[in-house]
Amino acid sequence: MQKTTTMKYKPVQNFINGQFDEQTSLSTLKVISPLDGTLLSEVPLSTSNELNKAVDAARAAFHKWSKTPIKERVQVFFRYKNLLEKHLQELALLCSEENGKTMGEAIAEIEKCIELTEFATSLPQLVTGELLEVSKCVECRTEHVPLGVVASIVPFNFPAMVPNWTLPNAIALGNCLILKPSEKVPLCCGRLAELLKEAGLPDGVLNIIHGDSVIVEAICDHPGIEAVSFVGSTKVAKIVYQRATNNYKRCLALGGAKNHLIVLPDAIPAMTAANVVASMSGCAGQRCMAASAMVGVDNVDHIIELICEEARKVIPGENLGAVINKESKDRIERYITSAEAQGAKILVDGRGATVTNKEGGTYVGPTVIDHVTPDMDVAKEEIFGPVISIMRTKTVDEALAIENASPYGNAASVFTQNGGMARYIMEHASAGMVGVNIGVPVPREPFSFGGWNESKFGVGDITGKSSIEFWTKLKKSTIKWNAEAGVNWMS
Ligand code: NAD
């Protein structure tokens, strides 16, 4: 799939104590653009030696950074936000090249980074503690105190946004961060580090260590790391959650998803079809919030026809990006083939998609599969491609039973014009994020993001107000202002 042997960008390096760390002795992986197979760069597979250096740098920076008043700390993020705006096109191009998403999707991703950073600048307004005179001249007060050195491990599907779910909040709240990007998309994170340095972030407060499972395991085991956040597949989320908590670390691990859209016959047809298709095909279906299964209640044939019409307007290489690599393309196509073999009907078939002049790219066209039954793999498993599997039920309760049976629980949406039905489905869906007449029900700041069941392990959510609890600990102070002692406090 590789197109040229010359790398477009220089080799990726770890970022330790404010410097890119040239490490020629480490083995590397190639970074190849899913758009057309261009060799972009290579990424080092770090070992615990590099992690130790990063943790030492973060520890050294922690005292001064954590004692810097939060109103001063967030000034870095006001400047970072301006830099994200200034470099939006350049960052979006990098994001699109390494991940394979369209330029429009990449621009939206960087815009989301800006929104996440705006939230971090509002943290001084949200982290105020409490104070009460609990008895005469005795006060109790609470304050949110940073944890120390913390880590954030991120997946490939949002090379800039998911790092910005954790980075601004964890750092603005006074922690020093070790970021572990996905080895498949390591380029954006390095550029974000440069921008943060330009914004005035002191050396050692952010450190980036590249690598694979070896470095993730080393993070979970490192005694100098207080907390670990993880975003990725459920299989790895379970490994990380168990390993980090076994080492007595605080851990929040977000996993994979199988999101259901329940469509009732009274749904507005054009709007529903447009939403279903945008949700299943946006970012080539590689979103943990993507619609992957649709349950049509009673007769929704007229809506399914429109869904097929809409899907046919989604063209690989034009308004549909690539999937991350050949392995992923093959896996998605195998799912479609297995559904067909099990008796489902492929209404729109995305197998074998190619794009002229981008033959080295890894594309799967939009795929609509009808008459799927709940026992089929495409109904149960996360496909992570632009594929929607349609099941049919007679009643809303049968549709809910299918949704409830999924081990995941990231998102669920209902399409209807009946308020009572919408309310009923919102209440009974077993998902952390529910939507009404919206295909991708992502809560926007200051609301927090996080699923249920096997889509998330740990307490709280990863963004928004909920992140404050994860990235800080509470200090409770009791103060006796003993007036009778006659101490002159002013002396
Ligand atoms: P992944 O689990 O393969 O990788 C995530 C991170 O874990 C990467 O940094 C990777 O280097 C590391 N890793 C991979 N295998 C490992 C192992 N065996 N041991 C330790 N570490 C390992 O996920 P991915 O393929 O990069 O991303 C796609 C997945 O992420 C999908 O399942 C998607 O649903 C999920 N995701 C979830 C959310 C959410 O909010 N719940 C958001 C984005 C993506």
Coordinates of C-alpha atoms and ligand atoms in Angstrom, one line a residue:
M1 CA 0.0 0.0 0.0
Q2 CA 3.0 2.2 0.4
K3 CA 3.3 4.8 -2.4
T4 CA 6.8 6.3 -1.9
T5 CA 9.9 5.5 0.1
T6 CA 10.6 9.2 1.0
M7 CA 9.0 10.3 4.2
K8 CA 6.8 13.5 3.8
Y9 CA 7.6 14.5 7.4
K10 CA 10.6 14.1 9.6
P11 CA 10.6 11.1 12.0
V12 CA 8.3 11.5 15.0
Q13 CA 10.1 12.1 18.3
N14 CA 9.1 11.9 22.0
F15 CA 8.6 15.3 23.7
I16 CA 10.3 15.3 27.0
N17 CA 10.9 18.3 29.3
G18 CA 9.9 20.8 26.6
Q19 CA 12.3 19.3 23.9
F20 CA 11.9 16.8 21.1
D21 CA 14.0 13.8 22.2
E22 CA 16.1 12.3 19.4
Q23 CA 16.2 8.6 20.0
T24 CA 17.8 6.8 17.1
S25 CA 18.2 3.4 19.0
L26 CA 14.5 2.7 19.2
S27 CA 12.7 0.5 16.7
T28 CA 10.1 2.3 14.7
L29 CA 6.8 1.8 12.8
K30 CA 5.9 3.5 9.6
V31 CA 3.2 6.1 9.5
I32 CA 1.2 5.7 6.3
S33 CA -1.6 7.9 5.1
P34 CA -4.8 6.0 4.6
L35 CA -5.9 8.6 2.0
D36 CA -3.4 7.4 -0.6
G37 CA -0.7 5.2 0.9
T38 CA 1.9 8.1 1.2
L39 CA 4.7 7.3 3.7
L40 CA 4.3 10.2 6.1
S41 CA 6.8 9.5 8.8
E42 CA 7.9 6.9 11.3
V43 CA 7.1 6.6 15.0
P44 CA 9.4 5.3 17.8
L45 CA 8.4 2.4 19.9
S46 CA 9.5 3.7 23.3
T47 CA 10.5 1.7 26.3
S48 CA 10.3 2.2 30.0
N49 CA 13.6 4.2 29.8
E50 CA 11.9 7.0 27.9
L51 CA 8.9 6.8 30.1
N52 CA 11.1 7.1 33.2
K53 CA 12.7 10.3 31.7
A54 CA 9.3 11.7 31.0
V55 CA 8.0 11.0 34.5
D56 CA 11.1 12.5 36.1
A57 CA 10.6 15.7 34.0
A58 CA 6.9 15.8 34.9
R59 CA 7.7 15.3 38.6
A60 CA 10.3 18.1 38.5
A61 CA 7.8 20.5 36.9
F62 CA 4.9 19.5 39.2
H63 CA 5.7 21.6 42.3
K64 CA 5.9 24.9 40.5
W65 CA 3.1 24.3 38.1
S66 CA 0.7 23.0 40.8
K67 CA 1.5 26.0 43.0
T68 CA 0.8 28.5 40.1
P69 CA -2.7 29.9 40.7
I70 CA -5.2 28.4 38.3
K71 CA -6.2 31.8 37.0
E72 CA -2.5 32.1 35.8
R73 CA -2.4 28.5 34.6
V74 CA -5.4 29.0 32.3
Q75 CA -3.7 32.0 30.6
V76 CA -1.6 29.3 28.7
F77 CA -4.9 27.9 27.3
F78 CA -6.2 31.3 26.2
R79 CA -3.1 31.6 24.1
Y80 CA -3.2 27.9 23.0
K81 CA -6.8 28.5 21.8
N82 CA -5.6 31.4 19.7
L83 CA -2.8 29.3 18.3
L84 CA -5.3 26.5 17.4
E85 CA -7.4 29.1 15.5
K86 CA -4.3 30.5 13.8
H87 CA -3.1 27.0 12.7
L88 CA -6.5 25.4 12.1
Q89 CA -5.9 24.6 8.4
E90 CA -2.4 23.2 8.9
L91 CA -3.5 21.1 11.9
A92 CA -6.6 19.9 9.9
L93 CA -4.4 18.8 7.0
L94 CA -2.1 16.8 9.3
C95 CA -5.1 15.2 10.9
S96 CA -6.7 14.3 7.6
E97 CA -3.4 12.9 6.2
E98 CA -2.6 10.7 9.1
N99 CA -6.1 9.5 9.9
G100 CA -7.7 9.5 6.5
K101 CA -10.7 11.6 7.3
T102 CA -11.9 14.3 4.9
M103 CA -10.6 17.9 5.2
G104 CA -14.1 19.0 6.3
E105 CA -14.2 16.4 9.1
A106 CA -10.6 17.4 10.1
I107 CA -11.5 21.1 10.3
A108 CA -14.5 20.2 12.5
E109 CA -12.2 18.2 14.7
I110 CA -9.8 21.1 15.3
E111 CA -12.8 23.4 15.9
K112 CA -13.8 20.9 18.6
C113 CA -10.3 21.2 20.1
I114 CA -10.9 24.9 20.3
E115 CA -14.2 24.3 22.1
L116 CA -12.6 21.9 24.6
T117 CA -9.8 24.5 25.3
E118 CA -12.4 27.2 25.8
F119 CA -13.9 25.0 28.5
A120 CA -10.5 24.6 30.2
T121 CA -10.2 28.4 30.4
S122 CA -13.5 28.4 32.4
L123 CA -12.2 26.0 35.0
P124 CA -11.3 28.8 37.6
Q125 CA -15.1 29.5 37.7
L126 CA -15.9 25.9 38.3
V127 CA -13.4 24.6 40.8
T128 CA -14.1 26.9 43.6
G129 CA -14.4 25.0 46.9
E130 CA -16.9 25.3 49.7
L131 CA -16.6 27.0 53.1
L132 CA -19.0 26.9 56.0
E133 CA -18.9 28.0 59.6
V134 CA -19.9 24.6 61.1
S135 CA -19.9 25.8 64.7
K136 CA -19.0 29.0 66.5
C137 CA -15.6 30.2 65.1
V138 CA -15.0 26.8 63.4
E139 CA -14.9 26.6 59.6
C140 CA -14.7 23.7 57.3
R141 CA -13.5 24.2 53.7
T142 CA -12.8 22.1 50.7
E143 CA -10.5 22.7 47.8
H144 CA -9.7 20.7 44.6
V145 CA -6.0 19.8 44.6
P146 CA -4.1 18.4 41.6
L147 CA -3.1 14.7 41.7
G148 CA 0.5 15.0 40.4
V149 CA 1.9 13.2 37.4
V150 CA -1.0 11.7 35.3
A151 CA -1.3 9.9 32.0
S152 CA -3.6 10.0 29.0
I153 CA -3.6 7.1 26.5
V154 CA -5.5 7.9 23.3
P155 CA -6.8 6.0 20.1
F156 CA -6.4 6.6 16.4
N157 CA -9.8 7.9 15.4
F158 CA -9.5 11.5 16.6
P159 CA -5.7 12.4 16.4
A160 CA -6.3 15.9 17.8
M161 CA -9.7 15.9 19.6
V162 CA -9.3 13.0 22.0
P163 CA -5.9 14.2 23.3
N164 CA -7.7 17.5 23.9
W165 CA -10.4 15.8 25.9
T166 CA -7.9 15.3 28.6
L167 CA -4.8 17.6 28.0
P168 CA -6.3 21.1 28.7
N169 CA -8.3 20.0 31.7
A170 CA -5.7 17.8 33.4
I171 CA -3.0 20.5 33.0
A172 CA -5.2 23.5 33.8
L173 CA -6.2 21.8 37.0
G174 CA -2.5 21.7 38.0
N175 CA -1.3 18.2 36.9
C176 CA 1.7 17.3 34.8
L177 CA 0.7 15.0 31.9
I178 CA 2.3 12.1 30.1
L179 CA 0.4 11.7 26.7
K180 CA 0.6 8.4 24.8
P181 CA -0.7 9.0 21.3
S182 CA -1.9 6.2 19.0
E183 CA 1.1 4.8 17.1
K184 CA -1.1 5.0 14.0
V185 CA -1.6 8.8 14.2
P186 CA 1.3 10.3 16.1
L187 CA 1.8 13.5 14.1
C188 CA -0.9 15.9 15.4
C189 CA 0.2 15.4 19.1
G190 CA 3.7 16.6 18.3
R191 CA 2.4 19.8 16.7
L192 CA 0.0 20.4 19.7
A193 CA 3.0 20.2 22.0
E194 CA 4.8 22.8 19.9
L195 CA 1.8 25.1 20.1
L196 CA 1.5 24.6 23.9
K197 CA 5.2 25.5 24.3
E198 CA 4.7 28.6 22.2
A199 CA 1.7 29.4 24.4
G200 CA 4.0 29.5 27.4
L201 CA 3.5 26.0 28.9
P202 CA 6.5 25.4 31.2
D203 CA 8.9 22.6 30.2
G204 CA 8.0 19.2 31.8
V205 CA 4.3 20.0 32.3
L206 CA 3.4 18.0 29.1
N207 CA 5.5 15.1 27.9
I208 CA 4.6 12.9 24.9
I209 CA 5.8 9.3 24.8
H210 CA 5.1 7.3 21.6
G211 CA 4.8 3.6 21.4
D212 CA 2.5 0.6 21.5
S213 CA 1.2 -1.7 24.2
V214 CA 4.7 -1.9 25.8
I215 CA 4.5 1.7 26.8
V216 CA 0.8 1.5 27.9
E217 CA 1.7 -1.3 30.2
A218 CA 4.7 0.6 31.6
I219 CA 2.3 3.6 32.3
C220 CA -0.1 1.4 34.2
D221 CA 2.8 0.0 36.3
H222 CA 4.8 3.2 36.9
P223 CA 4.7 4.1 40.6
G224 CA 5.2 7.8 39.8
I225 CA 1.9 8.1 37.8
E226 CA -1.1 8.9 39.9
A227 CA -4.0 8.5 37.4
V228 CA -4.5 7.1 34.0
S229 CA -7.2 8.0 31.5
F230 CA -7.7 5.7 28.5
V231 CA -9.8 6.0 25.3
G232 CA -9.8 3.1 22.9
S233 CA -11.3 -0.4 22.3
T234 CA -13.2 -2.2 25.1
K235 CA -10.6 -5.1 24.9
V236 CA -7.8 -2.7 25.8
A237 CA -9.9 -0.6 28.1
K238 CA -10.4 -3.6 30.3
I239 CA -6.7 -4.4 30.3
V240 CA -5.7 -0.9 31.2
Y241 CA -8.4 -0.5 33.8
Q242 CA -7.5 -3.7 35.6
R243 CA -3.7 -3.1 35.4
A244 CA -3.8 0.5 36.5
T245 CA -6.3 0.0 39.4
N246 CA -4.4 -3.1 40.4
N247 CA -1.4 -0.7 40.9
Y248 CA -3.7 1.5 43.0
K249 CA -4.1 4.2 40.4
R250 CA -7.2 6.2 39.7
C251 CA -8.4 5.1 36.2
L252 CA -11.1 6.0 33.8
A253 CA -11.1 3.8 30.7
L254 CA -13.5 4.5 27.8
G255 CA -14.1 1.6 25.5
G256 CA -15.8 0.7 22.2
A257 CA -19.4 1.0 21.2
K258 CA -22.3 -0.4 19.3
N259 CA -24.8 2.5 19.0
H260 CA -28.4 1.8 18.1
L261 CA -30.8 4.2 16.4
I262 CA -34.5 3.3 17.0
V263 CA -36.6 4.6 14.1
L264 CA -40.4 4.8 14.5
P265 CA -42.8 4.9 11.5
D266 CA -43.8 8.5 12.3
A267 CA -40.2 9.8 12.1
I268 CA -39.7 12.7 9.6
P269 CA -38.4 10.6 6.6
A270 CA -35.8 13.0 4.9
M271 CA -34.4 14.3 8.2
T272 CA -34.1 10.8 9.6
A273 CA -32.4 9.3 6.5
A274 CA -30.0 12.2 6.4
N275 CA -29.1 11.8 10.1
V276 CA -28.8 8.0 9.9
V277 CA -26.4 8.2 6.9
A278 CA -24.4 11.1 8.4
S279 CA -24.0 9.2 11.7
M280 CA -23.0 5.8 10.1
S281 CA -20.6 7.3 7.5
G282 CA -19.1 10.4 9.1
C283 CA -15.4 9.8 9.7
A284 CA -15.8 6.6 7.7
G285 CA -17.8 5.2 10.6
Q286 CA -14.7 5.3 12.8
R287 CA -16.4 7.2 15.7
C288 CA -17.3 5.7 19.0
M289 CA -20.6 7.7 18.6
A290 CA -21.3 6.4 15.1
A291 CA -24.7 4.7 14.3
S292 CA -23.9 1.1 13.8
A293 CA -27.2 -0.6 14.2
M294 CA -30.7 0.7 13.3
V295 CA -33.9 -0.9 14.7
G296 CA -36.9 -0.1 12.6
V297 CA -40.1 -0.4 14.5
D298 CA -43.2 -1.7 12.5
N299 CA -43.1 -0.5 8.8
V300 CA -40.3 1.9 8.1
D301 CA -39.7 0.8 4.5
H302 CA -40.2 4.3 3.2
I303 CA -37.4 5.6 5.4
I304 CA -35.1 2.7 4.5
E305 CA -35.5 3.6 0.8
L306 CA -34.5 7.2 1.6
I307 CA -31.5 5.9 3.7
C308 CA -30.3 4.0 0.6
E309 CA -30.7 7.1 -1.6
E310 CA -28.7 9.2 0.9
A311 CA -26.0 6.5 1.3
R312 CA -25.5 6.4 -2.5
K313 CA -24.6 10.1 -2.4
V314 CA -21.7 9.3 -0.1
I315 CA -18.7 8.9 -2.3
P316 CA -15.3 7.5 -1.2
G317 CA -12.5 10.1 -1.7
E318 CA -15.1 12.9 -2.0
N319 CA -17.4 13.2 1.0
L320 CA -16.2 9.9 2.6
G321 CA -12.7 9.5 4.0
A322 CA -10.6 6.3 4.2
V323 CA -10.5 3.8 7.0
I324 CA -7.3 3.6 9.0
N325 CA -5.5 0.8 7.2
K326 CA -5.8 -2.3 5.0
E327 CA -6.3 -4.5 8.0
S328 CA -9.3 -2.4 9.0
K329 CA -10.7 -2.4 5.4
D330 CA -10.4 -6.2 5.2
R331 CA -12.1 -6.6 8.6
I332 CA -15.1 -4.4 7.7
E333 CA -15.5 -6.1 4.3
R334 CA -15.5 -9.5 6.1
Y335 CA -18.3 -8.4 8.3
I336 CA -20.4 -7.4 5.3
T337 CA -19.7 -10.7 3.6
S338 CA -20.5 -12.7 6.7
A339 CA -23.9 -10.9 7.1
E340 CA -24.7 -11.7 3.5
A341 CA -23.8 -15.3 4.0
Q342 CA -26.1 -15.4 7.1
G343 CA -29.1 -14.2 5.1
A344 CA -29.0 -10.4 5.5
K345 CA -29.7 -8.3 2.4
I346 CA -27.0 -5.8 1.2
L347 CA -28.9 -2.8 -0.1
V348 CA -25.9 -0.6 -0.6
D349 CA -22.6 -2.4 -0.9
G350 CA -19.3 -0.6 -0.1
R351 CA -17.0 -3.5 -0.6
G352 CA -14.1 -3.1 -3.1
A353 CA -14.2 0.7 -3.1
T354 CA -11.2 2.4 -4.8
V355 CA -10.5 6.0 -5.5
T356 CA -8.9 7.1 -8.8
N357 CA -5.3 8.3 -8.3
K358 CA -5.5 7.2 -4.7
E359 CA -5.1 3.5 -5.3
G360 CA -2.9 3.2 -2.2
G361 CA -5.8 4.5 0.0
T362 CA -7.9 2.2 2.1
Y363 CA -11.6 3.0 1.4
V364 CA -14.8 1.2 2.2
G365 CA -18.0 2.7 0.6
P366 CA -21.2 3.3 2.5
T367 CA -23.0 0.1 3.2
V368 CA -26.6 -0.5 4.2
I369 CA -27.5 -4.0 5.3
D370 CA -31.2 -4.9 5.8
H371 CA -33.0 -7.8 7.5
V372 CA -30.2 -8.3 10.0
T373 CA -31.1 -10.5 12.9
P374 CA -29.8 -9.8 16.5
D375 CA -27.7 -13.0 16.5
M376 CA -25.6 -11.9 13.5
D377 CA -22.0 -10.6 14.1
V378 CA -22.9 -7.3 12.3
A379 CA -25.7 -6.8 14.8
K380 CA -23.6 -7.4 17.9
E381 CA -20.0 -6.3 17.3
E382 CA -18.4 -3.0 16.7
I383 CA -17.5 -2.8 13.0
F384 CA -15.9 0.7 13.0
G385 CA -16.6 1.3 9.4
P386 CA -19.3 3.1 7.3
V387 CA -21.8 0.3 7.7
I388 CA -25.4 0.3 9.1
S389 CA -27.1 -3.0 10.1
I390 CA -30.9 -2.7 10.0
M391 CA -33.0 -4.9 12.2
R392 CA -36.8 -4.9 12.3
T393 CA -39.2 -5.3 15.2
K394 CA -43.0 -5.1 15.7
T395 CA -42.9 -3.0 18.9
V396 CA -40.8 -0.4 20.7
D397 CA -40.2 -2.7 23.6
E398 CA -38.7 -5.3 21.3
A399 CA -36.4 -2.6 19.8
L400 CA -35.4 -1.6 23.3
A401 CA -34.7 -5.2 24.3
I402 CA -32.2 -5.4 21.3
E403 CA -30.5 -2.2 22.4
N404 CA -30.5 -3.2 26.1
A405 CA -28.9 -6.6 25.2
S406 CA -25.8 -5.0 23.8
P407 CA -22.8 -5.2 26.2
Y408 CA -21.9 -1.7 25.2
G409 CA -23.7 1.5 26.2
N410 CA -22.1 4.6 24.6
A411 CA -25.0 6.1 22.7
A412 CA -28.6 5.5 21.5
S413 CA -31.0 7.7 19.6
V414 CA -34.7 7.6 18.7
F415 CA -36.3 9.1 15.6
T416 CA -40.0 10.0 16.1
Q417 CA -42.4 12.9 16.3
N418 CA -44.1 11.4 19.3
G419 CA -42.8 13.1 22.5
G420 CA -44.1 10.4 24.8
M421 CA -42.4 7.7 22.8
A422 CA -39.2 9.7 22.7
R423 CA -39.3 10.1 26.4
Y424 CA -40.0 6.4 27.0
I425 CA -37.0 5.4 24.8
M426 CA -34.7 7.9 26.4
E427 CA -35.6 6.5 29.8
H428 CA -35.2 2.9 28.9
A429 CA -32.2 2.9 26.6
S430 CA -29.1 1.5 28.3
A431 CA -26.6 4.1 27.1
G432 CA -24.8 7.0 28.7
M433 CA -25.6 9.4 25.9
V434 CA -29.1 9.4 24.3
G435 CA -30.5 11.4 21.5
V436 CA -33.8 12.4 20.1
N437 CA -33.9 13.1 16.3
I438 CA -30.1 13.4 16.3
G439 CA -27.7 10.8 14.9
V440 CA -24.6 11.6 16.9
P441 CA -25.8 12.7 20.4
V442 CA -22.4 14.0 21.6
P443 CA -22.9 16.4 24.6
R444 CA -21.1 19.7 24.1
E445 CA -19.1 21.5 26.8
P446 CA -19.8 22.1 29.7
F447 CA -21.7 18.8 29.6
S448 CA -19.6 15.7 30.0
F449 CA -18.9 12.8 27.7
G450 CA -19.0 9.2 28.7
G451 CA -20.9 6.0 28.1
W452 CA -22.1 3.1 30.3
N453 CA -21.7 -0.6 30.5
E454 CA -18.6 -1.9 28.6
S455 CA -18.2 1.5 26.9
K456 CA -16.6 2.9 30.1
F457 CA -14.8 1.5 33.1
G458 CA -14.4 3.8 36.1
V459 CA -16.4 6.5 37.8
G460 CA -17.4 9.9 36.2
D461 CA -16.9 11.1 32.7
I462 CA -13.9 12.3 30.7
T463 CA -14.8 15.8 29.7
G464 CA -16.8 18.8 31.0
K465 CA -17.5 19.4 34.6
S466 CA -17.1 15.7 35.5
S467 CA -13.4 15.8 34.5
I468 CA -12.8 18.0 37.6
E469 CA -13.5 15.1 39.9
F470 CA -11.2 12.8 38.0
W471 CA -8.2 15.1 37.7
T472 CA -8.2 16.5 41.3
K473 CA -8.6 15.2 44.8
L474 CA -10.4 17.1 47.6
K475 CA -8.6 18.6 50.5
K476 CA -10.9 19.1 53.5
S477 CA -9.6 21.7 56.1
T478 CA -11.1 22.5 59.5
I479 CA -10.0 25.8 61.0
K480 CA -10.7 27.0 64.5
W481 CA -10.6 30.8 64.9
N482 CA -10.1 30.7 68.6
A483 CA -11.0 34.3 69.6
E484 CA -10.7 33.6 73.3
A485 CA -7.0 32.8 73.0
G486 CA -6.5 36.5 72.2
V487 CA -3.9 35.7 69.5
N488 CA -3.1 38.9 67.5
W489 CA -3.3 37.5 64.0
M490 CA -2.2 40.8 62.5
S491 CA 1.2 40.8 64.2
Ligands
NAD1 P1 -7.1 0.5 20.6 O1 -7.7 0.0 21.9 O2 -6.5 -0.5 19.7 O3 -5.8 1.5 21.0 C1 -6.0 2.6 21.9 C2 -4.6 2.8 22.6 O4 -4.2 1.6 23.3 C3 -3.5 3.1 21.6 O5 -2.8 4.2 22.1 C4 -2.7 1.8 21.5 O6 -1.4 2.0 21.3 C5 -3.0 1.2 22.8 N1 -3.0 -0.3 22.7 C6 -3.5 -1.1 21.7 N2 -3.5 -2.4 22.0 C7 -3.0 -2.5 23.3 C8 -2.8 -3.6 24.2 N3 -3.0 -4.8 23.8 N4 -2.3 -3.3 25.4 C9 -2.1 -2.0 25.8 N5 -2.3 -0.9 25.0 C10 -2.7 -1.2 23.7 O7 -8.1 1.5 19.9 P2 -8.0 2.2 18.5 O8 -8.1 1.1 17.5 O9 -6.9 3.1 18.4 O10 -9.3 3.1 18.5 C11 -10.6 2.6 18.1 C12 -11.4 2.2 19.3 O11 -11.5 3.3 20.2 C13 -12.8 1.8 19.0 O12 -13.2 0.7 19.7 C14 -13.6 3.0 19.4 O13 -15.0 2.8 19.7 C15 -12.9 3.4 20.6 N6 -13.1 4.8 21.0 C16 -13.9 5.0 22.1 C17 -14.2 6.3 22.5 C18 -15.1 6.5 23.7 O14 -15.3 7.7 24.0 N7 -15.7 5.5 24.3 C19 -13.7 7.4 21.8 C20 -12.9 7.1 20.7 C21 -12.6 5.8 20.3

